[in-house]
Structure formats: C-alpha cells, structure tokens
Amino acid sequence: MATEKLQFHEMGLDDRLLKAVADLGWSQPTLIQEKAIPLALEGKDLLARARTGSGKTAAYAVPVIQRVLASKQSVREQDVRALILVPSRELGQQVQAMMRQLTAYCSRDVRVADIAGKADVSAQRPILMEKPDVVVGTPSRVLAHLNAHNLLLHTSLEMLVVDEADLLFSFGFEDDLKNLLCHLPKIYQSFLMSATLSEDVQALKELLLHNPVTLKLQGSQLPDSSQLQQFSVQCEEEDKFLVIYTLLKLRLVQGKTLIFVGALDRCYRLKLFLEQFSIPACVLNSELPVQSRCHIITQFNQGFYDYIIATDEHRLADPAAASQAAGKGKKNKARKSKEKEYSASRGVDFQNVDNVINFDFPVTVESYIHRVGRTARADNPGTALSFVAHTETAFLSEVEEALTGDKAESSLKPYQFKMEAIEGFRYRCRDAMRSVTKQAVREARLKEIKQELLNSEKLKTYFEDNPRDLQLLRHDQDLHPAVIKPHLKNVPEYLIPYALRGVVNPLSNHRRRKRPTQKLKPHGVAKSSFKGTNPLRSFRYAKKTANKKPSHSK
C-alpha cells in the first residue's frame, strides 16, 4: 500500500466537484475519504467503519456524484441512478445538505431529491416524476413510493448507499429493507457506512454486498486525548443534580453542551430543575414533530442556546430491565425500538459541540461512543464528562476496557471535583426538586406537545375549518409545570466555593447596578413631592399672606 497521502486532485474527480470541495475548505481528505473514494471509483462494493465525525458522508457522496457526472456523458436519458438510505429524517436532511454543497457547480447535471421529510407520499410524487439523479430517503418512505409506482429502480439504479447501516434494523426497517430489495436490479454497486460493525451490519452485508472491500479505520473509535478529554465523576442520584447545577451555574462548563439522560421523563425532570435556577435548556423530544426537532437542532447550531437535553435509550427507565434486555439478543432490542425513528446521539447533525455530559451513564459501549462522538469532530477539541452512580460502575468498566485496550492509562480520568466544597448548594437543589414532581413532569410534556400542535403548519387549515376543535384544545386546563422560586435565580457570593471565587463570576449578569450619588431625602417626604410644587414653599407662601393683615386695620 502507498504511504503517501492521496489528495483530492489526484483522484481523477471532475473539476466542478474539485471546486466545490475547495469552497468547503477541505485542504486534504480524511482517512476514510482517502481510502474509500478511490475504491468506490473503481466500482468496488464497500463496507466501511469509521468513527463519528470522520467524514463518512463525503466518502460516499463524492464517488456518487462523480459516477453520475460520468454517466451523463454517455447516457442522455434522465433517470434515478443512486439511492441513499438513511435511518432518520434528520440524517436525510444532513445528507441532502452535503450533496447540495458538493453539487454547487453541477446542480443542473446532478439533481438530488430528499423524500425522507414530513410531506405526504402524494405530495412528493411530482418530485420523483422528474426522475432526480440521486434519491435520499428512509427505507419505509422509499418502499411506499415504489409500491405507489412513483419510483422505478429496477432498470436504472447503479449505486445503493446505506448510511448508518447499524441503525436500520434497530429502527425497525428490517422488513422494509428486505421488501425494497425486490425492486432493485440484479447488478449495482453498494456502500455500507457505519460507526460500528454489529451483527445487524453483518446481516446487511450478506443481503447487499458482493465481494466487498472492508475498511476498518481508526482502531479507537474516538479521538485521542490531545483532541478529546474524557472524565468521570462518582455521584449518586441527588448528587447528579447538585453537580450539574454547580457546573452550569458557576460556568465551569462553557460552550455548546449536549446532556444525555436515560429516559424521556428524566429529560423533562432535569429541564424543570434547571428552570428553577434560570438556566435555559431545551429537550429534544422524539414525540415532537420532526420539523420541530429540526428547528431545535438548527437553532442550537446557530447559537441561540447552549444546552440540549436528550436521550438515545428509550428503554432505560429501569436500569435493571435494560441490563436484562441486553442479554436477550439483538432482535429483542430491535423490536422494542421499532416504533422509534429517532435517536439523539445518532443521525443528527449537531455542529461545534464543545461538551457532552452523560447525566445517566449509557448501558452499552456503542451508545457511549455515539454520544461522546458528538463532540471533538473533525479537528475541533471537545470534552466528555460522565456522571457514574454505584449502579452504573459495571457499564463504566465495560467502556474503559473497550476504549483502553492494551493501554496502561485509562481513557476516562477522574474529574477533580470535591463534593464537600459545594455542600452549601445542596439545600437550594433540594428546594428546587420539591417543585419537580411527577405531575409537573407529565404536565410539562403535555404542554409542549399542545404548543407544537398549535404551531403545526399542517393543522392550521384544519383548525380554520374546525374552530370548535381549536377552542377545545386551547381551553383545556391551565398547565403549571413548576413554580419558579425567584430567590434561586442568583448565587450569593458566600456560597461560592472559596477556591472558585477568583476563577468564576456567576453574578456577572446579575450585578446590582451602581446608583448615581444623590443627596438624602428628608425622612417622611414622598418621592413625588420633589416634582412640581414643594409643600414647604406653599407653607411659606401662606405665611407671607398672614403678614399683610395689619394693613387692613388702617
């Protein structure tokens, strides 16, 4: 194998594609791009595993676009030549955005259609009737169009890409994928891209690939310690809330942060807890419409807010049940999550994430890798901090064993945090938690769903035709998720640990304004008395009129 690093301009790519790559600021290909693109251009099937953030999307997007451009030179007929299957709508939007950037100078020759969105199948029919060169979608949506004869692939398809292949079965797409294969031609080039090579990926390999080249890049699926710093802190349930409050309120954690918890109810529990201290955070709720979730992610990426609370394990409300389920095989886990087409740690394009906090420690090594892989992407640095209760130490040991391997040094270093230094905050946290009841969590979830229903563009026309339904929805009982206690907003200086008083300034936004120097007012005189008539002067005026009385006695 050649030892010199292959550059984009040495891969025989179209000039328009090279120009788009230059506009993106890619000076040289990543490892997965350097290895995968030349093999793909040779027509080989690929099974590629590389860590999150390593550039897998471009590793297949570049050869797909190049092959479409090459086909256009010999075949003039417009047809669908490439199909990209994704496990979620969010990932579909991410892939389409990447394809648009790479086809900036050849968009007339390479047309891309994303059918993974929220639109109905019938609404997407006109797009597919134009026969775009590349179609991006989930297996269920693609199969629906195939059954409706909106899409024909058995004669024209040349390339099939399965992105995040290890998620397709766990998201319940097993049957859809198998049915979809009946509509494909006998010969086509396939790419399977994944962050892990699980049993599901091996099953897909047997179904889709023909004598593939397997690329197992980066033995460590996370960046090294020079780019990603990983810490763990031992703390029990109550201490978790105490530590997260201290980290965020004293700004010991700065920058855009993803906070992962074990269940959706705990997302809202943590959000309501932080609200007590005026720490704004949003929940990435899989129950909300996809457009709402995408809007949350877009605003997060644009810097509107710093904290997102999310979960990627819908079955973790009971850790014991989760660990028991882990031993029952992949199929059981797939069935449990079949109704979910969403995972916050996978398939979502979070940009420039500075920190990942595992409020609840993940129960599998893969989950830890995918969560922490949201930060330290490309060449950016990142930090991961995991809270570990005594019931979660076994999961921590599994992760350390998988990440450390033969290394003598542990990947997760103990976070130097003295619990006794923040004991003064404990009574505040307990005070806040009294308002975060199960009923408050339930009402908060209902309130958010109702707000999203009212904001839904699709329902606006329905409510216009059925105003009674809107009236019933709006006049439901008031929701008061949690009573906000104003005194919890600020942090008294005497509570700040002595070691941190010279480092952090939690009151920078809450300092009392210096009032201009002013003379003391006479005691008992109203403030309004200094505006307009002064009662003391009117008294003197009355005294002068009394002195004129002797003049009348003449």
Short mmCIF file of N, CA and C in Angstrom, two decimals, residues 363-455:
data_model
loop_
_atom_site.label_atom_id
_atom_site.label_comp_id
_atom_site.label_asym_id
_atom_site.label_seq_id
_atom_site.Cartn_x
_atom_site.Cartn_y
_atom_site.Cartn_z
N VAL A 363 -25.65 2.34 28.81
CA VAL A 363 -25.54 0.94 29.21
C VAL A 363 -24.73 0.10 28.22
N THR A 364 -24.36 0.66 27.08
CA THR A 364 -23.53 -0.08 26.12
C THR A 364 -22.34 0.77 25.69
N VAL A 365 -21.31 0.09 25.25
CA VAL A 365 -20.12 0.79 24.75
C VAL A 365 -20.47 1.58 23.50
N GLU A 366 -21.29 0.99 22.62
CA GLU A 366 -21.66 1.68 21.38
C GLU A 366 -22.40 2.98 21.68
N SER A 367 -23.29 2.94 22.65
CA SER A 367 -24.03 4.15 23.00
C SER A 367 -23.09 5.22 23.52
N TYR A 368 -22.12 4.82 24.34
CA TYR A 368 -21.15 5.80 24.85
C TYR A 368 -20.37 6.43 23.70
N ILE A 369 -19.93 5.61 22.77
CA ILE A 369 -19.14 6.11 21.64
C ILE A 369 -19.95 7.08 20.80
N HIS A 370 -21.22 6.74 20.55
CA HIS A 370 -22.03 7.60 19.70
C HIS A 370 -22.40 8.90 20.40
N ARG A 371 -22.62 8.84 21.71
CA ARG A 371 -22.90 10.07 22.46
C ARG A 371 -21.69 10.99 22.45
N VAL A 372 -20.56 10.45 22.89
CA VAL A 372 -19.36 11.25 23.02
C VAL A 372 -18.84 11.68 21.65
N GLY A 373 -19.18 10.90 20.62
CA GLY A 373 -18.76 11.24 19.26
C GLY A 373 -19.41 12.49 18.71
N ARG A 374 -20.38 13.07 19.44
CA ARG A 374 -20.99 14.33 19.01
C ARG A 374 -20.04 15.51 19.19
N THR A 375 -19.02 15.37 20.03
CA THR A 375 -18.04 16.44 20.22
C THR A 375 -16.69 15.99 19.67
N ALA A 376 -15.74 16.93 19.60
CA ALA A 376 -14.40 16.66 19.08
C ALA A 376 -14.47 16.09 17.66
N ARG A 377 -15.35 16.67 16.85
CA ARG A 377 -15.48 16.23 15.46
C ARG A 377 -14.49 16.98 14.59
N ALA A 378 -14.11 16.33 13.48
CA ALA A 378 -13.09 16.89 12.58
C ALA A 378 -11.85 17.22 13.39
N ASP A 379 -11.40 18.46 13.36
CA ASP A 379 -10.20 18.83 14.12
C ASP A 379 -10.52 19.65 15.35
N ASN A 380 -11.79 19.75 15.72
CA ASN A 380 -12.17 20.57 16.87
C ASN A 380 -11.97 19.81 18.18
N PRO A 381 -11.56 20.50 19.23
CA PRO A 381 -11.41 19.85 20.54
C PRO A 381 -12.77 19.65 21.20
N GLY A 382 -12.81 18.80 22.20
CA GLY A 382 -14.07 18.56 22.92
C GLY A 382 -13.82 17.92 24.27
N THR A 383 -14.85 17.93 25.11
CA THR A 383 -14.77 17.37 26.45
C THR A 383 -16.00 16.51 26.71
N ALA A 384 -15.80 15.36 27.34
CA ALA A 384 -16.90 14.48 27.73
C ALA A 384 -16.81 14.23 29.23
N LEU A 385 -17.91 14.44 29.94
CA LEU A 385 -17.97 14.23 31.38
C LEU A 385 -19.12 13.29 31.68
N SER A 386 -18.84 12.22 32.40
CA SER A 386 -19.85 11.22 32.71
C SER A 386 -20.08 11.14 34.21
N PHE A 387 -21.36 11.23 34.61
CA PHE A 387 -21.74 11.01 36.00
C PHE A 387 -21.98 9.50 36.17
N VAL A 388 -21.41 8.93 37.22
CA VAL A 388 -21.49 7.48 37.42
C VAL A 388 -21.98 7.18 38.83
N ALA A 389 -23.17 6.60 38.92
CA ALA A 389 -23.69 6.12 40.21
C ALA A 389 -23.15 4.72 40.48
N HIS A 390 -23.33 4.23 41.71
CA HIS A 390 -22.76 2.92 42.04
C HIS A 390 -23.42 1.81 41.21
N THR A 391 -24.68 2.01 40.76
CA THR A 391 -25.34 1.02 39.92
C THR A 391 -24.84 1.04 38.48
N GLU A 392 -24.06 2.05 38.14
CA GLU A 392 -23.58 2.20 36.76
C GLU A 392 -22.09 1.88 36.61
N THR A 393 -21.45 1.48 37.69
CA THR A 393 -19.99 1.24 37.62
C THR A 393 -19.64 0.09 36.68
N ALA A 394 -20.53 -0.90 36.56
CA ALA A 394 -20.25 -2.02 35.65
C ALA A 394 -20.20 -1.53 34.20
N PHE A 395 -21.11 -0.61 33.84
CA PHE A 395 -21.10 -0.05 32.48
C PHE A 395 -19.84 0.77 32.25
N LEU A 396 -19.40 1.50 33.28
CA LEU A 396 -18.17 2.28 33.17
C LEU A 396 -16.98 1.36 32.92
N SER A 397 -16.92 0.25 33.62
CA SER A 397 -15.81 -0.70 33.44
C SER A 397 -15.78 -1.25 32.03
N GLU A 398 -16.96 -1.54 31.46
CA GLU A 398 -17.01 -2.04 30.09
C GLU A 398 -16.48 -1.01 29.10
N VAL A 399 -16.88 0.24 29.29
CA VAL A 399 -16.42 1.30 28.40
C VAL A 399 -14.93 1.50 28.51
N GLU A 400 -14.41 1.54 29.73
CA GLU A 400 -12.96 1.73 29.92
C GLU A 400 -12.18 0.59 29.31
N GLU A 401 -12.69 -0.63 29.47
CA GLU A 401 -11.99 -1.79 28.89
C GLU A 401 -11.98 -1.72 27.37
N ALA A 402 -13.11 -1.30 26.79
CA ALA A 402 -13.18 -1.23 25.32
C ALA A 402 -12.32 -0.11 24.77
N LEU A 403 -12.27 1.03 25.45
CA LEU A 403 -11.52 2.18 24.94
C LEU A 403 -10.04 2.08 25.25
N THR A 404 -9.70 1.49 26.39
CA THR A 404 -8.30 1.44 26.80
C THR A 404 -7.54 0.38 26.05
N GLY A 405 -8.15 -0.82 25.92
CA GLY A 405 -7.47 -1.91 25.23
C GLY A 405 -6.21 -2.32 25.96
N ASP A 406 -5.10 -2.27 25.24
CA ASP A 406 -3.81 -2.66 25.83
C ASP A 406 -3.10 -1.50 26.50
N LYS A 407 -3.68 -0.32 26.47
CA LYS A 407 -3.03 0.84 27.09
C LYS A 407 -3.04 0.70 28.60
N ALA A 408 -1.99 1.22 29.22
CA ALA A 408 -1.91 1.17 30.69
C ALA A 408 -2.75 2.28 31.31
N GLU A 409 -2.91 3.37 30.56
CA GLU A 409 -3.61 4.53 31.09
C GLU A 409 -5.09 4.49 30.73
N SER A 410 -5.95 4.81 31.69
CA SER A 410 -7.40 4.80 31.46
C SER A 410 -7.81 5.98 30.59
N SER A 411 -8.81 5.76 29.73
CA SER A 411 -9.29 6.83 28.86
C SER A 411 -10.10 7.87 29.62
N LEU A 412 -10.87 7.39 30.63
CA LEU A 412 -11.71 8.29 31.41
C LEU A 412 -11.00 8.64 32.71
N LYS A 413 -10.54 9.86 32.81
CA LYS A 413 -9.84 10.30 34.00
C LYS A 413 -10.83 10.81 35.05
N PRO A 414 -10.51 10.62 36.34
CA PRO A 414 -11.40 11.13 37.39
C PRO A 414 -11.45 12.66 37.33
N TYR A 415 -12.66 13.18 37.40
CA TYR A 415 -12.84 14.63 37.39
C TYR A 415 -12.55 15.16 38.79
N GLN A 416 -11.60 16.08 38.88
CA GLN A 416 -11.18 16.62 40.17
C GLN A 416 -12.25 17.56 40.70
N PHE A 417 -13.16 16.97 41.47
CA PHE A 417 -14.31 17.73 41.95
C PHE A 417 -14.58 17.33 43.39
N LYS A 418 -14.46 18.26 44.32
CA LYS A 418 -14.66 17.98 45.73
C LYS A 418 -16.12 18.27 46.10
N MET A 419 -16.84 17.22 46.43
CA MET A 419 -18.25 17.37 46.75
C MET A 419 -18.47 18.25 47.98
N GLU A 420 -17.55 18.15 48.95
CA GLU A 420 -17.74 18.94 50.18
C GLU A 420 -17.67 20.43 49.91
N ALA A 421 -17.00 20.83 48.82
CA ALA A 421 -16.88 22.26 48.52
C ALA A 421 -18.20 22.87 48.05
N ILE A 422 -19.12 22.02 47.59
CA ILE A 422 -20.39 22.55 47.07
C ILE A 422 -21.58 22.14 47.93
N GLU A 423 -21.31 21.69 49.14
CA GLU A 423 -22.39 21.28 50.03
C GLU A 423 -23.35 22.44 50.32
N GLY A 424 -22.83 23.67 50.25
CA GLY A 424 -23.68 24.83 50.50
C GLY A 424 -24.80 24.99 49.50
N PHE A 425 -24.66 24.37 48.34
CA PHE A 425 -25.70 24.45 47.31
C PHE A 425 -26.77 23.38 47.49
N ARG A 426 -26.52 22.39 48.33
CA ARG A 426 -27.43 21.25 48.41
C ARG A 426 -28.85 21.65 48.81
N TYR A 427 -28.97 22.56 49.79
CA TYR A 427 -30.31 22.93 50.24
C TYR A 427 -31.08 23.62 49.13
N ARG A 428 -30.36 24.35 48.25
CA ARG A 428 -31.03 25.01 47.12
C ARG A 428 -31.55 23.96 46.13
N CYS A 429 -30.74 22.94 45.87
CA CYS A 429 -31.16 21.89 44.95
C CYS A 429 -32.36 21.13 45.50
N ARG A 430 -32.35 20.84 46.80
CA ARG A 430 -33.48 20.15 47.40
C ARG A 430 -34.74 21.02 47.33
N ASP A 431 -34.55 22.31 47.53
CA ASP A 431 -35.68 23.24 47.46
C ASP A 431 -36.27 23.23 46.05
N ALA A 432 -35.40 23.22 45.03
CA ALA A 432 -35.88 23.21 43.64
C ALA A 432 -36.57 21.90 43.30
N MET A 433 -36.04 20.79 43.81
CA MET A 433 -36.59 19.48 43.45
C MET A 433 -37.99 19.27 44.02
N ARG A 434 -38.35 20.01 45.06
CA ARG A 434 -39.70 19.87 45.62
C ARG A 434 -40.77 20.28 44.61
N SER A 435 -40.41 21.16 43.69
CA SER A 435 -41.37 21.62 42.67
C SER A 435 -41.40 20.70 41.46
N VAL A 436 -40.38 19.84 41.31
CA VAL A 436 -40.29 18.99 40.13
C VAL A 436 -40.88 17.62 40.47
N THR A 437 -42.18 17.56 40.53
CA THR A 437 -42.89 16.33 40.85
C THR A 437 -43.21 15.55 39.57
N LYS A 438 -43.71 14.32 39.76
CA LYS A 438 -44.10 13.51 38.60
C LYS A 438 -45.23 14.20 37.82
N GLN A 439 -46.14 14.82 38.57
CA GLN A 439 -47.24 15.53 37.92
C GLN A 439 -46.73 16.72 37.12
N ALA A 440 -45.73 17.42 37.65
CA ALA A 440 -45.15 18.56 36.94
C ALA A 440 -44.48 18.11 35.65
N VAL A 441 -43.79 16.98 35.70
CA VAL A 441 -43.13 16.44 34.51
C VAL A 441 -44.18 16.07 33.46
N ARG A 442 -45.24 15.39 33.91
CA ARG A 442 -46.29 14.98 32.98
C ARG A 442 -46.95 16.20 32.34
N GLU A 443 -47.24 17.22 33.13
CA GLU A 443 -47.89 18.41 32.60
C GLU A 443 -46.96 19.17 31.66
N ALA A 444 -45.67 19.16 31.95
CA ALA A 444 -44.71 19.84 31.06
C ALA A 444 -44.68 19.17 29.70
N ARG A 445 -44.70 17.83 29.68
CA ARG A 445 -44.71 17.12 28.40
C ARG A 445 -45.98 17.41 27.62
N LEU A 446 -47.13 17.40 28.31
CA LEU A 446 -48.39 17.69 27.64
C LEU A 446 -48.42 19.12 27.11
N LYS A 447 -47.89 20.04 27.88
CA LYS A 447 -47.90 21.44 27.47
C LYS A 447 -47.08 21.63 26.21
N GLU A 448 -45.92 21.00 26.14
CA GLU A 448 -45.07 21.18 24.97
C GLU A 448 -45.72 20.57 23.73
N ILE A 449 -46.33 19.40 23.89
CA ILE A 449 -46.99 18.77 22.75
C ILE A 449 -48.15 19.62 22.26
N LYS A 450 -48.93 20.20 23.19
CA LYS A 450 -50.05 21.05 22.78
C LYS A 450 -49.56 22.30 22.06
N GLN A 451 -48.47 22.88 22.54
CA GLN A 451 -47.92 24.05 21.86
C GLN A 451 -47.47 23.72 20.45
N GLU A 452 -46.85 22.53 20.28
CA GLU A 452 -46.41 22.14 18.95
C GLU A 452 -47.59 21.86 18.04
N LEU A 453 -48.68 21.33 18.60
CA LEU A 453 -49.89 21.12 17.79
C LEU A 453 -50.44 22.44 17.29
N LEU A 454 -50.45 23.44 18.16
CA LEU A 454 -50.96 24.75 17.77
C LEU A 454 -50.06 25.43 16.75
N ASN A 455 -48.76 25.13 16.82
CA ASN A 455 -47.81 25.76 15.92
C ASN A 455 -47.66 25.00 14.60
#
